[in-house]
Amino acid sequence: MTTATPPQNFVNQDFAKRLDQIAEDTEALLAKLLADTLLPDEIARPKRLMDAMRYSSLGGGKRLRPFLVVESSAIFGVPRDAALLAGAALECIHCYSLIHDDLPAMDNSDLRRGRPTLHKKTDDATAILAGDGLLTLAFDIVSRDEIHKDPTVRLLLTRALARGSGIGGMVGGQMLDLAGEGRFGDREPVDVARLQQMKTGALLRFGCIAGAILGQSSAKEYQALDDYGRALGEAFQIADDLLDVEGDAAALGKQTGQDAALGKTTFVTQLGIDGAKQRVRDLLARADQALSIFGNRGDVLRAAAHFVAERKN
């Protein structure tokens, strides 16, 4: 059994190395998936569309979500190539969501990962279609035979991704967020914890339970990764809220102060800065406890929770 907090040298060395390697491998896989080569049943891959999808998917990001898929899968000995494919599908969903979130009708952002947002680089129509393309490509990828030989496992994985991405997950969370800003009339009351679980947490949680699905885990192991994923997702959002208040725009690669400018209700506005930081510490303890079932096999995911909580960008 490991200690609750990973050794510092593990966090700094092995974790960082693994994160970078998975980011590199995900980048290469996405480049291949977004190549101009036609797949069976495709008629054409329009150049403007493909260029836009590549612009918003390649050359940036920590690839935390694919990392969670690969490392949660590693606990159960899932082949790495299969986990990387599932992670690439998840990253396509994430990148599509960023494109659409940045649009004038949503968060109206000019900067993403230190570059102009896609609609600023091109136009609104191209950005909308590039997001649509990444969303649908994700489900092409996640349903492929190479992910798992058992079609039932592929079905369960696809369903989990759809639910994490859709009405009761990310998309529904974005709607609640806009309603809380007063976009549709009077500001609607916001349950920040529920909003976070949907808008941000649902995809991060999927990254954690994906390994349990691919590894055909026991119910107890699945629940452990589910609990871990929920704690990690909330810690991620609180860290994001804190960075919007305390962070540096150059380090973040996007504007700070956006939440306040849009009148968003966040963990920081509800708990205050000190209260939000204490909540993160509590969530780290919860994540550590959830992973205890895996012994030292959970060390990488344990380090990921600390990375999420302590990140500067």
XYZ file of C-alpha atoms in Angstrom:
313
model
C 0.000 0.000 0.000
C 1.349 3.402 -0.910
C 1.303 6.526 1.187
C -1.428 9.086 0.495
C 0.965 11.484 -1.196
C 3.341 10.226 -3.895
C 7.072 10.744 -3.268
C 8.175 14.139 -4.610
C 10.702 12.659 -7.032
C 7.942 10.487 -8.507
C 5.714 13.510 -9.057
C 8.479 15.589 -10.581
C 10.192 12.959 -12.718
C 8.211 9.854 -13.610
C 4.836 11.590 -13.744
C 6.085 14.486 -15.883
C 7.833 12.064 -18.229
C 4.706 9.953 -18.657
C 2.491 13.004 -19.172
C 4.817 14.349 -21.860
C 5.082 10.982 -23.617
C 1.327 10.477 -23.756
C 0.900 14.044 -25.032
C 3.452 13.336 -27.767
C 1.803 10.037 -28.708
C -1.659 11.620 -28.699
C -0.428 14.432 -30.932
C 0.950 11.938 -33.462
C -2.244 9.884 -33.399
C -4.485 12.939 -33.838
C -2.337 14.091 -36.767
C -2.891 10.701 -38.381
C -6.630 10.709 -37.669
C -6.931 14.232 -39.085
C -4.902 13.542 -42.230
C -6.379 14.212 -45.667
C -6.570 10.504 -46.520
C -10.165 9.390 -47.042
C -11.692 6.623 -44.944
C -14.079 4.062 -46.463
C -17.481 5.656 -47.173
C -16.077 9.204 -47.018
C -16.568 11.239 -50.202
C -14.223 14.154 -49.523
C -12.330 15.868 -46.706
C -12.651 19.598 -47.523
C -9.329 21.385 -47.073
C -10.709 24.387 -45.177
C -12.500 22.099 -42.737
C -9.494 19.837 -42.157
C -7.141 22.797 -41.727
C -9.486 24.267 -39.119
C -9.830 20.973 -37.235
C -6.058 20.549 -37.185
C -5.524 24.156 -36.072
C -7.646 23.611 -32.973
C -6.483 20.074 -32.178
C -2.749 19.946 -32.868
C 0.245 21.731 -31.400
C -1.046 22.540 -27.948
C -2.511 21.396 -24.683
C -1.328 19.110 -21.896
C -3.516 16.230 -23.174
C -4.641 15.538 -19.608
C -7.794 13.735 -20.697
C -6.023 11.187 -22.937
C -3.462 10.799 -20.155
C -6.225 9.778 -17.742
C -7.559 7.230 -20.250
C -4.130 5.684 -20.826
C -3.137 5.585 -17.169
C -6.480 4.305 -15.876
C -6.281 1.609 -18.556
C -2.732 0.710 -17.528
C -4.021 -0.338 -14.100
C -5.806 -3.240 -15.826
C -3.172 -4.054 -18.431
C -5.188 -2.700 -21.370
C -3.074 -2.505 -24.566
C -1.646 0.992 -24.831
C -2.602 1.478 -28.494
C -6.251 0.811 -27.672
C -6.174 3.226 -24.740
C -4.540 5.897 -26.901
C -7.332 5.578 -29.462
C -9.966 6.011 -26.757
C -7.989 8.960 -25.427
C -7.850 10.535 -28.881
C -11.635 10.260 -29.152
C -11.988 12.032 -25.814
C -9.537 14.742 -26.891
C -11.583 15.358 -30.051
C -14.619 16.012 -27.850
C -12.595 18.340 -25.635
C -11.184 20.305 -28.592
C -14.609 20.644 -30.202
C -15.979 22.019 -26.931
C -13.234 24.651 -26.776
C -13.968 25.810 -30.324
C -17.665 26.235 -29.580
C -17.120 27.744 -26.113
C -14.927 30.441 -27.638
C -17.568 31.576 -30.153
C -19.153 35.036 -29.809
C -22.494 33.465 -28.877
C -20.871 31.629 -25.975
C -17.814 32.971 -24.103
C -16.658 35.295 -26.908
C -12.940 34.599 -26.425
C -10.168 35.911 -28.641
C -7.273 33.799 -27.348
C -6.770 30.065 -26.805
C -3.446 28.363 -26.019
C -1.644 31.602 -26.801
C -3.102 31.854 -30.332
C -6.190 33.459 -31.878
C -9.291 31.343 -31.318
C -10.504 29.498 -34.404
C -13.359 31.857 -35.229
C -10.886 34.761 -35.058
C -8.407 32.889 -37.242
C -11.108 31.950 -39.771
C -14.814 32.762 -39.279
C -17.777 31.636 -37.190
C -19.162 29.185 -39.753
C -15.837 27.401 -40.195
C -15.409 27.201 -36.416
C -18.881 25.718 -35.923
C -18.323 23.072 -38.589
C -14.818 22.236 -37.332
C -16.322 21.613 -33.901
C -19.053 19.473 -35.433
C -16.408 17.530 -37.358
C -14.372 16.785 -34.231
C -17.475 15.743 -32.306
C -18.566 13.229 -34.915
C -15.023 11.989 -35.510
C -14.800 11.153 -31.815
C -17.586 8.593 -32.150
C -16.060 7.157 -35.310
C -12.837 6.584 -33.337
C -14.338 5.233 -30.119
C -16.408 2.627 -31.958
C -13.488 1.139 -33.930
C -12.667 -2.544 -33.649
C -9.085 -1.776 -32.574
C -10.303 -0.369 -29.252
C -11.543 -3.752 -27.983
C -12.380 -7.096 -29.536
C -15.638 -7.316 -27.549
C -18.362 -5.183 -29.192
C -20.163 -4.904 -25.845
C -17.129 -3.162 -24.347
C -17.022 -0.774 -27.303
C -20.735 -0.078 -26.865
C -20.329 0.653 -23.150
C -17.393 2.954 -23.846
C -19.288 4.792 -26.598
C -22.351 5.217 -24.400
C -20.246 6.532 -21.513
C -18.561 9.068 -23.806
C -21.921 10.196 -25.225
C -23.399 10.705 -21.784
C -20.344 12.533 -20.502
C -20.418 14.815 -23.540
C -24.131 15.415 -23.916
C -27.344 16.542 -22.274
C -26.590 15.346 -18.753
C -22.884 16.111 -19.084
C -20.808 18.773 -20.792
C -23.452 20.271 -23.106
C -26.065 20.444 -20.358
C -23.506 22.016 -18.044
C -22.747 24.710 -20.594
C -26.459 25.507 -20.818
C -26.690 25.843 -17.027
C -23.637 28.098 -17.083
C -25.184 30.419 -19.665
C -28.476 30.501 -17.746
C -26.552 31.470 -14.616
C -25.048 34.412 -16.514
C -28.545 35.638 -17.373
C -28.250 34.964 -21.100
C -31.924 33.979 -21.385
C -33.489 36.590 -19.094
C -33.015 36.873 -15.349
C -30.022 35.085 -13.877
C -30.988 31.584 -12.803
C -29.687 30.182 -9.491
C -26.551 28.122 -9.987
C -25.590 24.964 -8.123
C -21.862 25.310 -8.768
C -20.991 21.749 -7.764
C -23.590 20.243 -10.109
C -22.651 22.649 -12.900
C -18.990 21.652 -12.554
C -19.782 17.932 -12.529
C -21.461 18.390 -15.887
C -19.566 21.082 -17.795
C -15.981 20.208 -16.848
C -16.049 17.150 -14.632
C -17.990 14.776 -16.889
C -15.223 14.456 -19.509
C -12.488 14.170 -16.875
C -14.527 11.485 -15.120
C -14.881 9.625 -18.424
C -11.097 9.640 -18.760
C -10.903 7.780 -15.450
C -13.724 5.264 -15.915
C -12.648 4.510 -19.490
C -9.832 2.345 -18.141
C -12.264 0.410 -15.973
C -14.556 -0.183 -18.965
C -11.734 -1.246 -21.292
C -10.210 -3.393 -18.542
C -13.563 -5.019 -17.700
C -12.987 -4.215 -14.057
C -14.934 -5.368 -11.034
C -17.783 -3.169 -9.793
C -15.648 -2.139 -6.811
C -12.742 -1.085 -9.040
C -15.070 0.837 -11.343
C -16.558 2.672 -8.365
C -13.086 3.566 -7.097
C -12.140 5.169 -10.423
C -15.538 6.859 -10.593
C -15.019 8.389 -7.136
C -11.493 9.418 -8.064
C -12.670 10.962 -11.336
C -15.360 13.019 -9.626
C -12.884 14.370 -7.059
C -10.301 15.121 -9.739
C -12.867 16.882 -11.914
C -13.970 19.187 -9.118
C -10.369 19.920 -8.102
C -9.596 20.775 -11.738
C -12.464 23.267 -11.935
C -11.600 24.952 -8.644
C -7.992 25.292 -9.794
C -9.311 26.795 -13.036
C -11.492 29.261 -11.108
C -8.512 30.256 -8.968
C -6.314 30.721 -12.024
C -8.908 33.022 -13.572
C -8.549 35.239 -10.490
C -4.866 34.796 -9.612
C -3.279 33.489 -12.817
C -1.138 35.172 -15.439
C -2.652 35.509 -18.920
C 0.679 34.880 -20.661
C 1.217 31.627 -18.745
C -2.377 30.530 -19.274
C -2.466 31.380 -22.979
C -5.909 32.961 -22.589
C -7.517 35.965 -20.977
C -7.883 36.069 -17.193
C -10.803 37.701 -15.406
C -13.269 36.216 -17.875
C -15.491 34.728 -15.160
C -15.934 38.060 -13.410
C -16.488 39.879 -16.708
C -19.264 37.457 -17.624
C -20.770 37.487 -14.129
C -20.244 33.761 -13.658
C -20.902 32.066 -10.323
C -17.794 30.000 -9.504
C -16.323 28.109 -6.593
C -14.262 31.206 -5.810
C -17.292 33.525 -5.732
C -19.097 31.061 -3.470
C -16.281 29.902 -1.193
C -13.765 32.725 -1.408
C -10.120 32.131 -2.325
C -9.129 30.535 0.989
C -12.255 28.380 1.076
C -11.672 27.220 -2.494
C -8.086 26.245 -1.698
C -9.224 24.265 1.339
C -11.819 22.501 -0.799
C -9.048 21.439 -3.194
C -7.076 19.946 -0.298
C -10.151 17.997 0.798
C -10.678 16.712 -2.735
C -7.068 15.533 -2.968
C -7.561 13.509 0.186
C -10.724 12.014 -1.322
C -8.908 11.138 -4.534
C -6.084 9.503 -2.574
C -8.560 7.426 -0.608
C -10.413 6.279 -3.727
C -7.171 5.000 -5.263
C -6.100 3.065 -2.177
C -7.746 -0.082 -3.570
C -5.095 -0.225 -6.311
C -2.017 0.023 -4.115
C 1.026 1.282 -5.992
C -0.783 0.789 -9.319
C -2.618 4.018 -8.465
C 0.512 6.126 -8.013
C 0.376 7.754 -11.446
C -3.264 8.766 -11.063
C -2.549 9.965 -7.534
C 0.183 12.199 -8.925
C -2.238 13.436 -11.605
C -4.623 14.735 -8.946
C -1.819 16.724 -7.327
C -0.726 18.017 -10.732
C -4.262 19.216 -11.486
C -4.580 20.965 -8.127
C -1.184 22.685 -8.291
C -1.059 23.630 -12.011
C -0.215 27.161 -13.084
C -1.739 26.990 -16.575
